Coordinates of C-alpha atoms and ligand atoms in Angstrom, one line a residue:
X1 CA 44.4 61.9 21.1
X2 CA 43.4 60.4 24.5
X3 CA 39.8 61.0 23.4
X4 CA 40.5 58.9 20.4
X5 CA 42.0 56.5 22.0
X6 CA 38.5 56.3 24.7
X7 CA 36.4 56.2 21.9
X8 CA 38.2 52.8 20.1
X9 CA 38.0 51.5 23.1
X10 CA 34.7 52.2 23.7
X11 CA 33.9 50.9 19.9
X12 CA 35.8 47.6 20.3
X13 CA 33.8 47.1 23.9
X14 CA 30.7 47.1 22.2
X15 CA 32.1 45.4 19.2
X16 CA 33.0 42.4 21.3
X17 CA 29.6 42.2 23.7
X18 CA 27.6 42.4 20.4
X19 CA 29.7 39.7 18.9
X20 CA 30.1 37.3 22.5
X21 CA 25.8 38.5 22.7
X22 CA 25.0 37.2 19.4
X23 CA 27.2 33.9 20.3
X24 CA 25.3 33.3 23.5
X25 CA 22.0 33.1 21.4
X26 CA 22.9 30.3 19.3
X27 CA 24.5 28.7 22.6
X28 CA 21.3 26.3 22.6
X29 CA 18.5 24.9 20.8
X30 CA 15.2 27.2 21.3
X31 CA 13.0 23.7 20.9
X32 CA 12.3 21.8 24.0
X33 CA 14.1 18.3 23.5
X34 CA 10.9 15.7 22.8
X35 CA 11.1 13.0 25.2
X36 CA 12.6 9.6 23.6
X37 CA 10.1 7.2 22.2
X38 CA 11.0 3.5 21.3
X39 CA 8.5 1.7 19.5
X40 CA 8.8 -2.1 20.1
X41 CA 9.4 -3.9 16.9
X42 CA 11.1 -7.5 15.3
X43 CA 14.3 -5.8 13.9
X44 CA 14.9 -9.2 12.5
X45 CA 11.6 -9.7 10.7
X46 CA 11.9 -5.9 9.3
X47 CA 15.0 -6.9 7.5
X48 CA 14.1 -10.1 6.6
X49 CA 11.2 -8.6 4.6
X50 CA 13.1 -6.0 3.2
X51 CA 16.2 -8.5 2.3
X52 CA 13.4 -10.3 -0.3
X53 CA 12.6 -6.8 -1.9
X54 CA 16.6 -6.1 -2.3
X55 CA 16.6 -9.3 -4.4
X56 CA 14.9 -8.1 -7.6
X57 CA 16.8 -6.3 -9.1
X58 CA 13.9 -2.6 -10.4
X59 CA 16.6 -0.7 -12.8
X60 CA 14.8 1.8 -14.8
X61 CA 16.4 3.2 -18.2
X62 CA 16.2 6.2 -20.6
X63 CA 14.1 5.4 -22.7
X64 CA 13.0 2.3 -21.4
X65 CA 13.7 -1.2 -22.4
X66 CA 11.6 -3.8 -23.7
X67 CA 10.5 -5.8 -20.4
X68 CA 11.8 -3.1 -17.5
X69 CA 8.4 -3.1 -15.7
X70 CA 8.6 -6.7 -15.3
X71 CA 11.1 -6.8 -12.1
X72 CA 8.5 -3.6 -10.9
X73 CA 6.2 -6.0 -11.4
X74 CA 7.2 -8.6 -9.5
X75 CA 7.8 -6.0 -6.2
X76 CA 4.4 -4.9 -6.5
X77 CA 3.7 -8.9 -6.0
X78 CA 6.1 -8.9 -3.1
X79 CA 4.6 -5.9 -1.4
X80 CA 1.0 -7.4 -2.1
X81 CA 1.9 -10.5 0.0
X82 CA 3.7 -8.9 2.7
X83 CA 1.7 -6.2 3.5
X84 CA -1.9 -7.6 3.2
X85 CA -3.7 -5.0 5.2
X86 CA -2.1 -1.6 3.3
X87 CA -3.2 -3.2 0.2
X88 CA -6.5 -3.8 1.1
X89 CA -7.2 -0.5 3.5
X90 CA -5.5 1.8 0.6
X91 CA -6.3 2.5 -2.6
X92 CA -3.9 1.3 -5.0
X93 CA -3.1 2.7 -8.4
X94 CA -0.3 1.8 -10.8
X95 CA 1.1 5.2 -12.6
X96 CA 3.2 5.7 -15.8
X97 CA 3.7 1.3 -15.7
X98 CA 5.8 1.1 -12.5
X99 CA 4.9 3.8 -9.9
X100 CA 2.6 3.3 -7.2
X101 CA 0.0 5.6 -5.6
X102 CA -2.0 4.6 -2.7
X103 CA -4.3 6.5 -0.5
X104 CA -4.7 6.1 2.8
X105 CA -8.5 7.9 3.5
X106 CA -8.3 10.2 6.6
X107 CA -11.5 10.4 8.8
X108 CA -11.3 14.4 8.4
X109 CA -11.7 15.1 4.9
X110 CA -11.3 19.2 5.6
X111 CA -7.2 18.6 6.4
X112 CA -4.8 18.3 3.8
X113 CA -3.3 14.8 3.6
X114 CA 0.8 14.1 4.1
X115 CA 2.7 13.1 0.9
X116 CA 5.1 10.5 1.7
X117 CA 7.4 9.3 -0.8
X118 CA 10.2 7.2 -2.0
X119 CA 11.2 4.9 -4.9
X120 CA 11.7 1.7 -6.1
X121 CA 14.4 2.3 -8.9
X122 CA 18.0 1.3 -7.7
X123 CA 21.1 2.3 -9.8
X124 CA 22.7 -0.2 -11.8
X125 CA 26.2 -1.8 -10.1
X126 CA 29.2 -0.2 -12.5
X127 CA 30.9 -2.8 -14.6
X128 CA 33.6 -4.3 -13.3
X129 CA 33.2 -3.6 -9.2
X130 CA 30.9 -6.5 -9.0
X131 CA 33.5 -8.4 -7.5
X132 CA 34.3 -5.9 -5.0
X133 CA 30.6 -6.6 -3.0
X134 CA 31.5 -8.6 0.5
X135 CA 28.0 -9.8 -0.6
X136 CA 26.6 -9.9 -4.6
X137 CA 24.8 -6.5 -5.1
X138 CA 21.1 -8.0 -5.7
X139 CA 21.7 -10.9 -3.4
X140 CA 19.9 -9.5 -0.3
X141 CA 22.1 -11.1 2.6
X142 CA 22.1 -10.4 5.8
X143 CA 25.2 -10.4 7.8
X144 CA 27.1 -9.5 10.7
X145 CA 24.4 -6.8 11.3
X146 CA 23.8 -5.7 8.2
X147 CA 21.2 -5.9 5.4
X148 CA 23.3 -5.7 2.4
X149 CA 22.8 -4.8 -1.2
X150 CA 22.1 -1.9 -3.8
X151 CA 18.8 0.1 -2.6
X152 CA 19.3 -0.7 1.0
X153 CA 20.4 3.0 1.5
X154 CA 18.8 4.7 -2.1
X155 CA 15.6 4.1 -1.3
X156 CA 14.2 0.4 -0.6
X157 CA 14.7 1.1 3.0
X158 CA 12.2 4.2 2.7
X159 CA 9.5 2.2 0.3
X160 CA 9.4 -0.9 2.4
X161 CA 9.9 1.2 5.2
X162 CA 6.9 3.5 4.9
X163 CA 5.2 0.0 4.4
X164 CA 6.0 -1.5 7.5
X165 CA 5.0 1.7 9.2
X166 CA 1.2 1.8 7.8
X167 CA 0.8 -1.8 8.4
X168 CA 2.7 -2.1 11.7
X169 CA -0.2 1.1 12.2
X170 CA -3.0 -1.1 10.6
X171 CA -2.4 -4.0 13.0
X172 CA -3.5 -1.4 15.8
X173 CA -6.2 -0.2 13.9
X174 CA -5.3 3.3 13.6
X175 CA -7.0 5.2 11.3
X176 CA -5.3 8.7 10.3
X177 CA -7.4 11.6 10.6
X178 CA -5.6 13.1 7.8
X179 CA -5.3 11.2 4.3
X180 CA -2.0 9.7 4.4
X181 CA -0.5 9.5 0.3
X182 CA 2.2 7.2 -0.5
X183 CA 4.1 7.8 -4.1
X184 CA 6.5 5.4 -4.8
X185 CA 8.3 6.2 -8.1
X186 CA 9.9 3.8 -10.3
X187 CA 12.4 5.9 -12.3
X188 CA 14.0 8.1 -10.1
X189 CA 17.8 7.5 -10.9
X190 CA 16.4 8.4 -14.5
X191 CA 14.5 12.0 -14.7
X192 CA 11.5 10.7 -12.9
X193 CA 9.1 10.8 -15.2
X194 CA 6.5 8.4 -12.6
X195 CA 7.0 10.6 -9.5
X196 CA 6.0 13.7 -12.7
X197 CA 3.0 11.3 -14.0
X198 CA 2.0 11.1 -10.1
X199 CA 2.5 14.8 -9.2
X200 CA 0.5 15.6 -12.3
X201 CA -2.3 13.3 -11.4
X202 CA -2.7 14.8 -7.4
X203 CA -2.4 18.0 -8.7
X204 CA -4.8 17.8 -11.8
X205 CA -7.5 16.0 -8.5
X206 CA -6.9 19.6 -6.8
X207 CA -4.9 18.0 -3.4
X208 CA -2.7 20.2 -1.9
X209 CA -0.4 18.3 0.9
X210 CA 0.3 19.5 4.4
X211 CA 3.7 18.7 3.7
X212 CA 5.8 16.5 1.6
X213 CA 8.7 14.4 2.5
X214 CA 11.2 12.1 0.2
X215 CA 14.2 10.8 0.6
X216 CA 17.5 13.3 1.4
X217 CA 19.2 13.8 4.2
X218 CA 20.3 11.4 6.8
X219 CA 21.4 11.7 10.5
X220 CA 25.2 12.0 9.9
X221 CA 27.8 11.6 12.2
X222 CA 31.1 12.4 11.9
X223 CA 30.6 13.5 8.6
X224 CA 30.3 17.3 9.2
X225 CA 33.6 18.9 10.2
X226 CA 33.6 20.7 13.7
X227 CA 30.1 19.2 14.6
X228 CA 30.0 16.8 17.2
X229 CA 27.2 15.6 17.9
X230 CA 24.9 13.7 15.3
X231 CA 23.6 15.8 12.8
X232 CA 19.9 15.2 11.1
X233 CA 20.2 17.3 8.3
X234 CA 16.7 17.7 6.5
X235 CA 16.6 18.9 3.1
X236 CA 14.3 22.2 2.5
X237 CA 15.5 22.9 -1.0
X238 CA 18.2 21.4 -3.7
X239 CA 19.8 22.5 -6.9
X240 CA 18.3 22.4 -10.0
X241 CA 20.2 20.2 -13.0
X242 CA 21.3 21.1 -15.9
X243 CA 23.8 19.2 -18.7
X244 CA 25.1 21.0 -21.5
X245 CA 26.2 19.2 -24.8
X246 CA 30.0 21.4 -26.4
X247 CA 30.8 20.6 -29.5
X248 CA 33.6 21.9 -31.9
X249 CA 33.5 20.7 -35.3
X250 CA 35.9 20.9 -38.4
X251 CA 37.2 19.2 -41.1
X252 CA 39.5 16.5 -39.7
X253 CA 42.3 15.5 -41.9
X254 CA 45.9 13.8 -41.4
X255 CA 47.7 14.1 -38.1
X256 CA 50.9 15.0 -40.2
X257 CA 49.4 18.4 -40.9
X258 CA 47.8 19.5 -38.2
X259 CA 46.0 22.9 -38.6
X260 CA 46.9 25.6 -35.8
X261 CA 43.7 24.7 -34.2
X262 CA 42.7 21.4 -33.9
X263 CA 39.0 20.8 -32.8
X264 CA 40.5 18.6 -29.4
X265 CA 42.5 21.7 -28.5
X266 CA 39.5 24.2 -29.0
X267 CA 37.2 21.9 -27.4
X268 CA 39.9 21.5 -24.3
X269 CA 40.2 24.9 -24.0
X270 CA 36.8 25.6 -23.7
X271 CA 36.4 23.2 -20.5
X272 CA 40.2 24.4 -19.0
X273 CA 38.4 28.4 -19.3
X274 CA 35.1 27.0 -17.8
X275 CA 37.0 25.3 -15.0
X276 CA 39.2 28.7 -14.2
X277 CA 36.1 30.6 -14.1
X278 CA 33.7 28.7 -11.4
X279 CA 31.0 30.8 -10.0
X280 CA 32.0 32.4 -6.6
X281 CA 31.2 31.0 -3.3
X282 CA 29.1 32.7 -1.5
X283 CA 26.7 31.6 1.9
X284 CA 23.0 31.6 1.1
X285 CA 19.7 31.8 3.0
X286 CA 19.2 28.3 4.0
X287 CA 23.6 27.9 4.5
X288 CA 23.3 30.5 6.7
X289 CA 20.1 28.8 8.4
X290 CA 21.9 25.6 8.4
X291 CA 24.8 26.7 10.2
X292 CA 22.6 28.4 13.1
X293 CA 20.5 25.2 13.8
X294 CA 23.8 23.9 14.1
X295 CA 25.7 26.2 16.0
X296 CA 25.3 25.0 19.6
X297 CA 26.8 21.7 18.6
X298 CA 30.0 23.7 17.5
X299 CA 32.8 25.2 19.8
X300 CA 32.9 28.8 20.7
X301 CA 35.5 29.7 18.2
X302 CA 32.7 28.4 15.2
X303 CA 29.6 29.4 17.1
X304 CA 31.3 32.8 17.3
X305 CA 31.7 33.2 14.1
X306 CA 28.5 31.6 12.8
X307 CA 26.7 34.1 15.1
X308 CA 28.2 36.6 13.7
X309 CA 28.3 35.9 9.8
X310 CA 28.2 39.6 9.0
X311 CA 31.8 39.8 10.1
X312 CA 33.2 36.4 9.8
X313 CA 31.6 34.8 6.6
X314 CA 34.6 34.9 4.7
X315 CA 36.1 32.7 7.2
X316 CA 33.5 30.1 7.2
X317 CA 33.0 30.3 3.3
X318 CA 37.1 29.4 3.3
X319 CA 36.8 26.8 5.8
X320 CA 33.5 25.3 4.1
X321 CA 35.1 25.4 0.4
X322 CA 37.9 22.7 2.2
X323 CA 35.9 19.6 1.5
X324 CA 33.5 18.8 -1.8
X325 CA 30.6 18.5 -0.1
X326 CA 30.4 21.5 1.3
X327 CA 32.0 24.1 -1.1
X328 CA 29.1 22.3 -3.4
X329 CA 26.8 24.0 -1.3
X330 CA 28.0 27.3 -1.8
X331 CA 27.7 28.1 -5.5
X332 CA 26.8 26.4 -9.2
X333 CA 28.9 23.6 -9.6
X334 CA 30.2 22.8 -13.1
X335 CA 32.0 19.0 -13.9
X336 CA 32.6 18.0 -17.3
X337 CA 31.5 14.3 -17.4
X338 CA 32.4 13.3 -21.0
X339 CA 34.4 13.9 -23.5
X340 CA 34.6 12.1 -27.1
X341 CA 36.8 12.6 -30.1
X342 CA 39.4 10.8 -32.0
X343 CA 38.9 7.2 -33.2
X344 CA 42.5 6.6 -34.2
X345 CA 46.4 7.8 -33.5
X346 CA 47.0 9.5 -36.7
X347 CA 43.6 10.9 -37.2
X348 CA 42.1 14.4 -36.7
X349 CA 39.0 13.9 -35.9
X350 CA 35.8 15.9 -37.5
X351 CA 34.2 16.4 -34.6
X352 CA 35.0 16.9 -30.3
X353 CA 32.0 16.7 -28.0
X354 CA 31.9 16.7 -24.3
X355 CA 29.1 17.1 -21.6
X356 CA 29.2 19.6 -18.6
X357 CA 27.1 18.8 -15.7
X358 CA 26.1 21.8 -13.9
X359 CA 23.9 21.8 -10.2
X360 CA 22.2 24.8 -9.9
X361 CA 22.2 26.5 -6.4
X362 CA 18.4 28.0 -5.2
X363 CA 18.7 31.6 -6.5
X364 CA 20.3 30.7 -9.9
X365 CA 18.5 29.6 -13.0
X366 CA 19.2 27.6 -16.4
X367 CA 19.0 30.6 -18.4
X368 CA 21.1 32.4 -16.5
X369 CA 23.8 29.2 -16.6
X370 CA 23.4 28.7 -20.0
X371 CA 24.2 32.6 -20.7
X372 CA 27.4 32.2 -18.4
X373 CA 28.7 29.0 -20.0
X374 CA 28.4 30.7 -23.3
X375 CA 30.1 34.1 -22.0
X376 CA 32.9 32.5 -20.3
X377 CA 33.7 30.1 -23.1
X378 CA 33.7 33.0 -25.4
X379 CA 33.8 30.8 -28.3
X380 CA 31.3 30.8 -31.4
X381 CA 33.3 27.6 -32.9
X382 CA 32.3 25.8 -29.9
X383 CA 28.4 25.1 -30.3
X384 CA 26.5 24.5 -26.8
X385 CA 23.1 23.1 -26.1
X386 CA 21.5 22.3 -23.1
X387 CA 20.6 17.8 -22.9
X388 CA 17.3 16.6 -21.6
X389 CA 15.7 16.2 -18.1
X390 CA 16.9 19.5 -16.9
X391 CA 15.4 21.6 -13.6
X392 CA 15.5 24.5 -12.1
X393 CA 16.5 24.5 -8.2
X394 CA 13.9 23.8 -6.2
X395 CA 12.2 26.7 -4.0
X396 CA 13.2 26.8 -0.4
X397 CA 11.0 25.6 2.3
X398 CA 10.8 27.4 5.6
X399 CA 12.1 25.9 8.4
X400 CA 10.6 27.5 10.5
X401 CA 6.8 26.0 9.4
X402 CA 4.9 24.1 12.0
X403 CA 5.4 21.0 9.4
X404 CA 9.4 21.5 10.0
X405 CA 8.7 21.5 13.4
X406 CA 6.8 18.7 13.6
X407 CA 9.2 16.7 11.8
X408 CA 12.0 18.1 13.8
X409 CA 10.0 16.9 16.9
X410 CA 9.5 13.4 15.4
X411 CA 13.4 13.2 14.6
X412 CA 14.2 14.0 18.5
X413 CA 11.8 11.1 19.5
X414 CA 13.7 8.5 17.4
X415 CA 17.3 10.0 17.4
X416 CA 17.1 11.6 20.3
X417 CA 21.0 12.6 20.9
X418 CA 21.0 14.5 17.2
X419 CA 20.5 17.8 16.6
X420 CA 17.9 18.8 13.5
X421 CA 19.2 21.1 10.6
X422 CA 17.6 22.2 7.8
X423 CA 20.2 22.3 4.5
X424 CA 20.2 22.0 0.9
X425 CA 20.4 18.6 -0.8
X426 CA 23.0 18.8 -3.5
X427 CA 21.5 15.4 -5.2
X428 CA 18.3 15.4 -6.7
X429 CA 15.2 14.2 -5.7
X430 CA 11.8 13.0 -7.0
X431 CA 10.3 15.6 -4.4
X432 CA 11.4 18.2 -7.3
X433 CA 8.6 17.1 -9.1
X434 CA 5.6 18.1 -6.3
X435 CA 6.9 21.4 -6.2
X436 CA 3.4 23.0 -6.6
X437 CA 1.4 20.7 -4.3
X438 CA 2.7 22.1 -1.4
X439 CA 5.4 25.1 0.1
X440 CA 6.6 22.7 3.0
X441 CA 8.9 20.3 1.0
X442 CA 11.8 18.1 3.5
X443 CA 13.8 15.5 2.2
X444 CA 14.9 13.1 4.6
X445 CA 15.8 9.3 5.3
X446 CA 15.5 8.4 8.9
X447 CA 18.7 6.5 8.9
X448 CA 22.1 7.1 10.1
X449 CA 25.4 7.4 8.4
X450 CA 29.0 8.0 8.6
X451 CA 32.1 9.1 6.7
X452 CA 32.5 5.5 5.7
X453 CA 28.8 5.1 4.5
X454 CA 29.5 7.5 1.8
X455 CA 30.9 5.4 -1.2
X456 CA 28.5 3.5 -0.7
X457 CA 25.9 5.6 -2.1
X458 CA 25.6 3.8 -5.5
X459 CA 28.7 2.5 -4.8
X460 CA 30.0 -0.7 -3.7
X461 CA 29.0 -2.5 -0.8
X462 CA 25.7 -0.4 -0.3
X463 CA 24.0 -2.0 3.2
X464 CA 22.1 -0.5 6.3
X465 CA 22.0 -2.3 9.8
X466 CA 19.4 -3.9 11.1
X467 CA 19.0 -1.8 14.2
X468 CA 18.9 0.9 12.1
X469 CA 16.4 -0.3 9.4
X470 CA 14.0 -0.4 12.8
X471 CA 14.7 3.0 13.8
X472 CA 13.6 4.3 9.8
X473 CA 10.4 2.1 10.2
X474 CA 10.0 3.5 13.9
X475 CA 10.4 7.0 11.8
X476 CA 7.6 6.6 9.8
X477 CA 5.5 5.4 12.6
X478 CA 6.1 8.1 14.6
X479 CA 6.0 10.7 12.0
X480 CA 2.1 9.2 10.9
X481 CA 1.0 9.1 14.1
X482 CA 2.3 12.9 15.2
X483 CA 1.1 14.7 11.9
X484 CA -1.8 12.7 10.4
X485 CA -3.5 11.4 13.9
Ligands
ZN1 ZN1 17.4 8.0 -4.2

């Protein structure tokens, strides 16, 4: 018995220095910190410039219609006259109508240019909120700090801000060592079929790019429970898309004899048995990597427990499935987004459709969603077909490549009191498209955010400061000058 009771004791000794060991080593960040670098620029001017470009209003649509390229057309004419020198030092080509490709030639033809891209398409403002803008959506004001307007945050700031940064870099006569290739889709919100036509193009001339980085994640603050510091979370994967189409039909008939099974009740039951069923939660590889580049900027209680996820990650998955966000991280989400039948009270109607939306976390696949859905609804009166523009998730990047690091380096020199995480973006990206032009993929807009900023997202009252709109085009300087030379 008393040996027993030596040997627990012995087991829970070395139970709790492995768990308190493996706490200490995520106590800080292995990188050194980069020392702070400020680049002196007009803040004023900057937004200014990118005010005018807020102003046209670049929607694109599925399929197109008639006369879309001409508001595309009339930023290229903008661009053209505000960044003379970019125009003229890069080569300029115009893809699928609206996108735009330009080369900036590197001295050193042997190294593998950087892909930077970003796009020009904004989302439409929904019917009916127009009223609620401080300032009208397309009217590019700038006010009591703040640029304001739709695309100020999705993704003007990173078009005219990569912009800025080559001709801000022009003025000094810098010229890169590596190629420097700007893609600036024009369909984005849409499928992105000009960032495809683009990646199609590079690939099809044999470039393969050091690295790639679009639009993603942001420095956040506040937004991530438990962290609290600012957190620049740079996005080294995201989930694939898929929409599937349900649809139930029968004959319709009078509502005063309703057969047992009416095709809105089949239809409904369908989604209610999807909805029961989610896929479980579960912490993956670049979760789990998240949570460790995090980790010293948690308390011991979570650092603890992230240290030790072999023990504890049914805690953290619990505490992570709390908010949206994050339990959206943790498996294949599933949201029914439509739902049509019926066209009058005392009508049964013929047929009941609806849409699922599902986000596909890395690891899963269409096929294997579609065979779920089909499994789970259990149905053969309820027909299911996947819609257009679906994609698998995209493959994870390493964060641990020397490009990660680089850009990790760059973010400490312009935000130097946030800590750099690599995570998955649960939105999607044109970066989905240049998948096989490179392994080192990051999505990432050098702009901060907070819990507040996050309705605004195609939402109402989209803006970015001024201050801040200097610190993206400071970003891109930076960035340029560290990894192209
Ligand atoms: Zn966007």
């Amino acid at each position: 018995m008393k040996k027993l009771a030596v040997a627990l004791t012995l087991a829970l000794c070395v139970l709790v220095a492995v768990l308190v060991g493996r706490t200490w080593s995520l106590a800080g960040s292995t990188t050194l910190p980069a020392a702070a670098v400020k680049i002196d620029l007009d803040a004023s001017t900057l937004a200014y410039r990118l005010a005018k470009a807020l102003r046209i209003q670049t929607i694109a649509h599925v399929p197109p219609e008639p006369n879309e390229l001409v508001p595309f057309q009339a930023l290229h004419e903008l661009m053209r006259s505000l960044f003379p020198r970019a125009f003229s030092a890069l080569k300029t080509e115009v893809i699928a109508g609206g996108s735009l490709l330009m080369t900036w030639q590197g001295s050193d033809p042997s190294l593998a240019p950087i892909l930077l891209l970003s796009h020009q398409d904004v989302v439409p403002v929904s019917p009916g909120t127009e009223g609620d803008w401080l300032h009208p959506a397309f009217s590019g004001v700038i006010d009591q700090g703040f640029i304001w307007g739709r695309g100020t945050l999705d993704d003007k700031s990173g078009v005219f801000g990569l912009l800025e940064a080559v001709e801000h870099l022009l003025l000094k006569e810098v010229t890169p060592r590596r190629s420097v290739i700007l893609a600036f889709g024009h369909n984005e919100e849409v499928g992105g079929s000009g960032a495809k036509a683009m990646a199609t193009l590079l690939t099809d001339r044999g470039i393969r790019a050091e690295y790639i980085l679009d639009e993603g994640g942001m420095v956040s603050e506040g937004v991530i429970s438990g962290i609290g510091q600012p957190a620049a979370l740079v996005g080294v994967t995201e989930k694939g898309y898929l929409s599937i189409e349900l649809t139930v039909q029968s004959p319709g008939g009078h509502s005063s004899m309703p057969s047992r099974d009416t095709n809105i009740g089949r239809l409904s039951r369908a989604i209610t048995r999807l909805e029961a069923n989610q896929e479980p939660l579960r912490i993956g590889t670049t979760l789990a990597e998240s949570l460790q580049a995090l980790a010293p900027a948690m308390g011991f209680g979570r650092r603890l427990a992230v240290a030790n996820l072999w023990l504890f990650s049914p805690v953290i998955t619990k505490l992570l499935a709390a908010a949206d966000s994050t339990r959206a991280g943790m498996h294949t989400t599933l949201a029914p987004t439509i739902f049509h039948a019926g066209i009058k009270d005392n009508v049964l109607p013929g047929t009941a459709t609806a849409v699922i939306n599902l986000r596909l976390i890395p690891g899963d696949s269409i096929a294997d969603a579609m065979r779920r859905v089909e499994m789970v609804i259990g149905d053969p009166e309820v027909k299911i077909r996947p819609l257009g523009h679906n994609r698998e998730p995209a493959p994870e990047s390493d964060p641990k490549s020397g490009s990660f690091a680089a850009l990790a380096n760059t973010i400490k020199q312009v935000f130097p009191d946030a800590i750099v995480a690599p995570y998955s973006t649960v939105g999607a990206t044109d970066a989905a498209h240049y998948t096989a032009m490179s392994p080192n993929i990051y999505r990432f807009l050098p702009v901060r955010w907070g819990v507040d900023d996050q309705k605004r997202f195609h939402g109402t009252n989209e803006r970015i400061s001024v201050e801040g709109y200097a610190d993206a085009v400071r970003f891109y300087i930076q960035l340029i000058s560290n990894t192209a030379g």
